[in-house]
Amino acid sequence: MTSNRKTLSLRLGGEDETPTLGQTEILAHAIEHELCVRALYNRGRIILAPHILYERHGEAHVDGVVLERDGAKPAEVKLGTLKIIGLRDVVMTMEPVRPMASFDAHDPKYAEKILAVIGG
C-alpha cells in the first residue's frame, strides 16, 4: 500500500515580480559609497561596479561595469545597463569602484528619475 504524501516546495520570486526595496537600497548605498556589488543576474554570478541607479519607463535600472561574470573577466570593459528586476542576492563588497571616464550622468536616458549617482 502506497500513501500519497504531500510535498512542500519553495518558490523563489519570479522575474515578473517587482524588485525588493532592499535591492535598490543596497545598490543606492553602494553607489553613494563607490563600492562594488555581487549579485545573480540572469542566472549568472556577477561583480558589478555600479555607476547610476535610475528609472526609465517606470522600471528601475542600474548602469555599471561588469568586472566579472561567472568567475571570468569580460573580454571588453564597458558600461552596461541591467534591469533591477533581473538582479537577485545583491550584496555589497568592500571593493572600490573606479568610475569610467566615459560615464556621463547628464545623458538623456537618465532624464526620467535618478535615484543614486556615483560622485553625486
PDB file of C-alpha atoms in Angstrom:
ATOM      1  CA  MET A   1       0.000   0.000   0.000  1.00  0.00           C
ATOM      2  CA  THR A   2       1.438   3.318  -1.039  1.00  0.00           C
ATOM      3  CA  SER A   3       0.435   6.573   0.526  1.00  0.00           C
ATOM      4  CA  ASN A   4       0.315   9.885  -1.241  1.00  0.00           C
ATOM      5  CA  ARG A   5       2.446  12.229   0.792  1.00  0.00           C
ATOM      6  CA  LYS A   6       2.185  15.917   0.248  1.00  0.00           C
ATOM      7  CA  THR A   7       5.376  17.588  -0.838  1.00  0.00           C
ATOM      8  CA  LEU A   8       6.165  21.125   0.097  1.00  0.00           C
ATOM      9  CA  SER A   9       8.082  23.257  -2.343  1.00  0.00           C
ATOM     10  CA  LEU A  10       9.753  26.615  -2.110  1.00  0.00           C
ATOM     11  CA  ARG A  11       9.297  29.008  -4.985  1.00  0.00           C
ATOM     12  CA  LEU A  12      11.639  31.927  -5.254  1.00  0.00           C
ATOM     13  CA  GLY A  13      10.359  35.210  -6.657  1.00  0.00           C
ATOM     14  CA  GLY A  14       9.785  35.133 -10.378  1.00  0.00           C
ATOM     15  CA  GLU A  15      11.208  37.556 -12.888  1.00  0.00           C
ATOM     16  CA  ASP A  16       7.866  39.278 -13.275  1.00  0.00           C
ATOM     17  CA  GLU A  17       7.851  40.471  -9.668  1.00  0.00           C
ATOM     18  CA  THR A  18       8.964  43.914  -8.626  1.00  0.00           C
ATOM     19  CA  PRO A  19      12.442  44.207  -7.099  1.00  0.00           C
ATOM     20  CA  THR A  20      12.629  44.276  -3.348  1.00  0.00           C
ATOM     21  CA  LEU A  21      13.228  47.566  -1.671  1.00  0.00           C
ATOM     22  CA  GLY A  22      16.371  46.030  -0.192  1.00  0.00           C
ATOM     23  CA  GLN A  23      17.974  45.564  -3.613  1.00  0.00           C
ATOM     24  CA  THR A  24      17.550  49.190  -4.630  1.00  0.00           C
ATOM     25  CA  GLU A  25      18.670  50.362  -1.175  1.00  0.00           C
ATOM     26  CA  ILE A  26      21.828  48.226  -1.348  1.00  0.00           C
ATOM     27  CA  LEU A  27      22.604  49.487  -4.859  1.00  0.00           C
ATOM     28  CA  ALA A  28      21.991  53.116  -3.855  1.00  0.00           C
ATOM     29  CA  HIS A  29      24.242  52.696  -0.808  1.00  0.00           C
ATOM     30  CA  ALA A  30      26.951  51.023  -2.901  1.00  0.00           C
ATOM     31  CA  ILE A  31      26.822  53.853  -5.465  1.00  0.00           C
ATOM     32  CA  GLU A  32      26.911  56.511  -2.753  1.00  0.00           C
ATOM     33  CA  HIS A  33      29.988  54.901  -1.174  1.00  0.00           C
ATOM     34  CA  GLU A  34      31.521  53.887  -4.539  1.00  0.00           C
ATOM     35  CA  LEU A  35      31.624  50.165  -3.742  1.00  0.00           C
ATOM     36  CA  CYS A  36      31.087  47.122  -5.970  1.00  0.00           C
ATOM     37  CA  VAL A  37      28.298  44.585  -5.522  1.00  0.00           C
ATOM     38  CA  ARG A  38      27.989  40.851  -6.095  1.00  0.00           C
ATOM     39  CA  ALA A  39      24.724  39.537  -7.469  1.00  0.00           C
ATOM     40  CA  LEU A  40      22.970  36.958  -9.589  1.00  0.00           C
ATOM     41  CA  TYR A  41      21.889  38.388 -12.941  1.00  0.00           C
ATOM     42  CA  ASN A  42      20.021  36.192 -15.402  1.00  0.00           C
ATOM     43  CA  ARG A  43      21.262  33.075 -13.567  1.00  0.00           C
ATOM     44  CA  GLY A  44      24.918  34.128 -13.708  1.00  0.00           C
ATOM     45  CA  ARG A  45      27.084  35.419 -10.851  1.00  0.00           C
ATOM     46  CA  ILE A  46      28.489  38.897 -11.465  1.00  0.00           C
ATOM     47  CA  ILE A  47      30.606  41.507  -9.755  1.00  0.00           C
ATOM     48  CA  LEU A  48      29.306  44.926 -10.737  1.00  0.00           C
ATOM     49  CA  ALA A  49      30.783  48.406 -10.349  1.00  0.00           C
ATOM     50  CA  PRO A  50      27.509  50.378 -10.273  1.00  0.00           C
ATOM     51  CA  HIS A  51      27.601  53.979 -11.539  1.00  0.00           C
ATOM     52  CA  ILE A  52      23.969  55.123 -11.586  1.00  0.00           C
ATOM     53  CA  LEU A  53      20.596  53.867 -10.375  1.00  0.00           C
ATOM     54  CA  TYR A  54      17.632  55.324 -12.239  1.00  0.00           C
ATOM     55  CA  GLU A  55      14.104  54.781 -13.501  1.00  0.00           C
ATOM     56  CA  ARG A  56      13.180  54.607 -17.160  1.00  0.00           C
ATOM     57  CA  HIS A  57       9.626  53.895 -18.341  1.00  0.00           C
ATOM     58  CA  GLY A  58       8.679  53.213 -14.718  1.00  0.00           C
ATOM     59  CA  GLU A  59      11.266  50.430 -14.245  1.00  0.00           C
ATOM     60  CA  ALA A  60      14.427  50.615 -12.139  1.00  0.00           C
ATOM     61  CA  HIS A  61      17.765  50.143 -13.919  1.00  0.00           C
ATOM     62  CA  VAL A  62      21.412  50.297 -12.939  1.00  0.00           C
ATOM     63  CA  ASP A  63      24.252  51.209 -15.284  1.00  0.00           C
ATOM     64  CA  GLY A  64      27.632  49.865 -14.332  1.00  0.00           C
ATOM     65  CA  VAL A  65      30.677  47.903 -15.365  1.00  0.00           C
ATOM     66  CA  VAL A  66      30.572  44.114 -15.033  1.00  0.00           C
ATOM     67  CA  LEU A  67      34.000  43.269 -13.661  1.00  0.00           C
ATOM     68  CA  GLU A  68      33.427  39.524 -13.508  1.00  0.00           C
ATOM     69  CA  ARG A  69      30.796  37.115 -14.847  1.00  0.00           C
ATOM     70  CA  ASP A  70      30.742  33.536 -13.535  1.00  0.00           C
ATOM     71  CA  GLY A  71      34.341  33.858 -12.337  1.00  0.00           C
ATOM     72  CA  ALA A  72      35.769  35.199 -15.615  1.00  0.00           C
ATOM     73  CA  LYS A  73      36.715  38.723 -16.605  1.00  0.00           C
ATOM     74  CA  PRO A  74      34.751  40.063 -19.581  1.00  0.00           C
ATOM     75  CA  ALA A  75      36.507  40.420 -22.926  1.00  0.00           C
ATOM     76  CA  GLU A  76      35.554  44.106 -23.093  1.00  0.00           C
ATOM     77  CA  VAL A  77      35.220  46.594 -20.242  1.00  0.00           C
ATOM     78  CA  LYS A  78      32.138  48.686 -20.923  1.00  0.00           C
ATOM     79  CA  LEU A  79      29.292  50.459 -19.188  1.00  0.00           C
ATOM     80  CA  GLY A  80      26.173  48.315 -19.437  1.00  0.00           C
ATOM     81  CA  THR A  81      22.539  48.580 -18.377  1.00  0.00           C
ATOM     82  CA  LEU A  82      20.943  45.981 -16.116  1.00  0.00           C
ATOM     83  CA  LYS A  83      17.284  45.839 -15.122  1.00  0.00           C
ATOM     84  CA  ILE A  84      16.932  45.672 -11.363  1.00  0.00           C
ATOM     85  CA  ILE A  85      14.181  43.087 -11.743  1.00  0.00           C
ATOM     86  CA  GLY A  86      16.790  40.647 -13.130  1.00  0.00           C
ATOM     87  CA  LEU A  87      19.109  41.035 -10.121  1.00  0.00           C
ATOM     88  CA  ARG A  88      18.985  38.626  -7.190  1.00  0.00           C
ATOM     89  CA  ASP A  89      21.003  38.220  -3.983  1.00  0.00           C
ATOM     90  CA  VAL A  90      22.593  41.679  -4.199  1.00  0.00           C
ATOM     91  CA  VAL A  91      25.443  42.024  -1.681  1.00  0.00           C
ATOM     92  CA  MET A  92      27.761  44.983  -1.249  1.00  0.00           C
ATOM     93  CA  THR A  93      31.509  44.286  -1.245  1.00  0.00           C
ATOM     94  CA  MET A  94      34.439  46.315   0.059  1.00  0.00           C
ATOM     95  CA  GLU A  95      35.962  46.549  -3.438  1.00  0.00           C
ATOM     96  CA  PRO A  96      36.064  50.197  -4.559  1.00  0.00           C
ATOM     97  CA  VAL A  97      34.552  51.338  -7.855  1.00  0.00           C
ATOM     98  CA  ARG A  98      36.819  53.081 -10.333  1.00  0.00           C
ATOM     99  CA  PRO A  99      34.416  55.294 -12.303  1.00  0.00           C
ATOM    100  CA  MET A 100      34.686  55.071 -16.085  1.00  0.00           C
ATOM    101  CA  ALA A 101      35.929  58.284 -17.648  1.00  0.00           C
ATOM    102  CA  SER A 102      33.274  57.994 -20.370  1.00  0.00           C
ATOM    103  CA  PHE A 103      30.377  57.892 -17.864  1.00  0.00           C
ATOM    104  CA  ASP A 104      28.051  60.894 -18.306  1.00  0.00           C
ATOM    105  CA  ALA A 105      25.382  61.348 -15.622  1.00  0.00           C
ATOM    106  CA  HIS A 106      23.738  64.008 -17.831  1.00  0.00           C
ATOM    107  CA  ASP A 107      22.938  61.526 -20.613  1.00  0.00           C
ATOM    108  CA  PRO A 108      19.292  61.982 -21.728  1.00  0.00           C
ATOM    109  CA  LYS A 109      18.467  58.337 -20.912  1.00  0.00           C
ATOM    110  CA  TYR A 110      18.736  59.233 -17.201  1.00  0.00           C
ATOM    111  CA  ALA A 111      16.329  62.185 -17.522  1.00  0.00           C
ATOM    112  CA  GLU A 112      13.251  60.446 -16.091  1.00  0.00           C
ATOM    113  CA  LYS A 113      14.427  59.897 -12.493  1.00  0.00           C
ATOM    114  CA  ILE A 114      17.889  59.404 -10.965  1.00  0.00           C
ATOM    115  CA  LEU A 115      17.848  57.518  -7.658  1.00  0.00           C
ATOM    116  CA  ALA A 116      21.613  57.474  -6.999  1.00  0.00           C
ATOM    117  CA  VAL A 117      24.688  58.516  -8.979  1.00  0.00           C
ATOM    118  CA  ILE A 118      28.387  57.939  -8.409  1.00  0.00           C
ATOM    119  CA  GLY A 119      30.252  61.037  -7.334  1.00  0.00           C
ATOM    120  CA  GLY A 120      26.961  62.773  -6.741  1.00  0.00           C
TER     121      GLY A 120
END
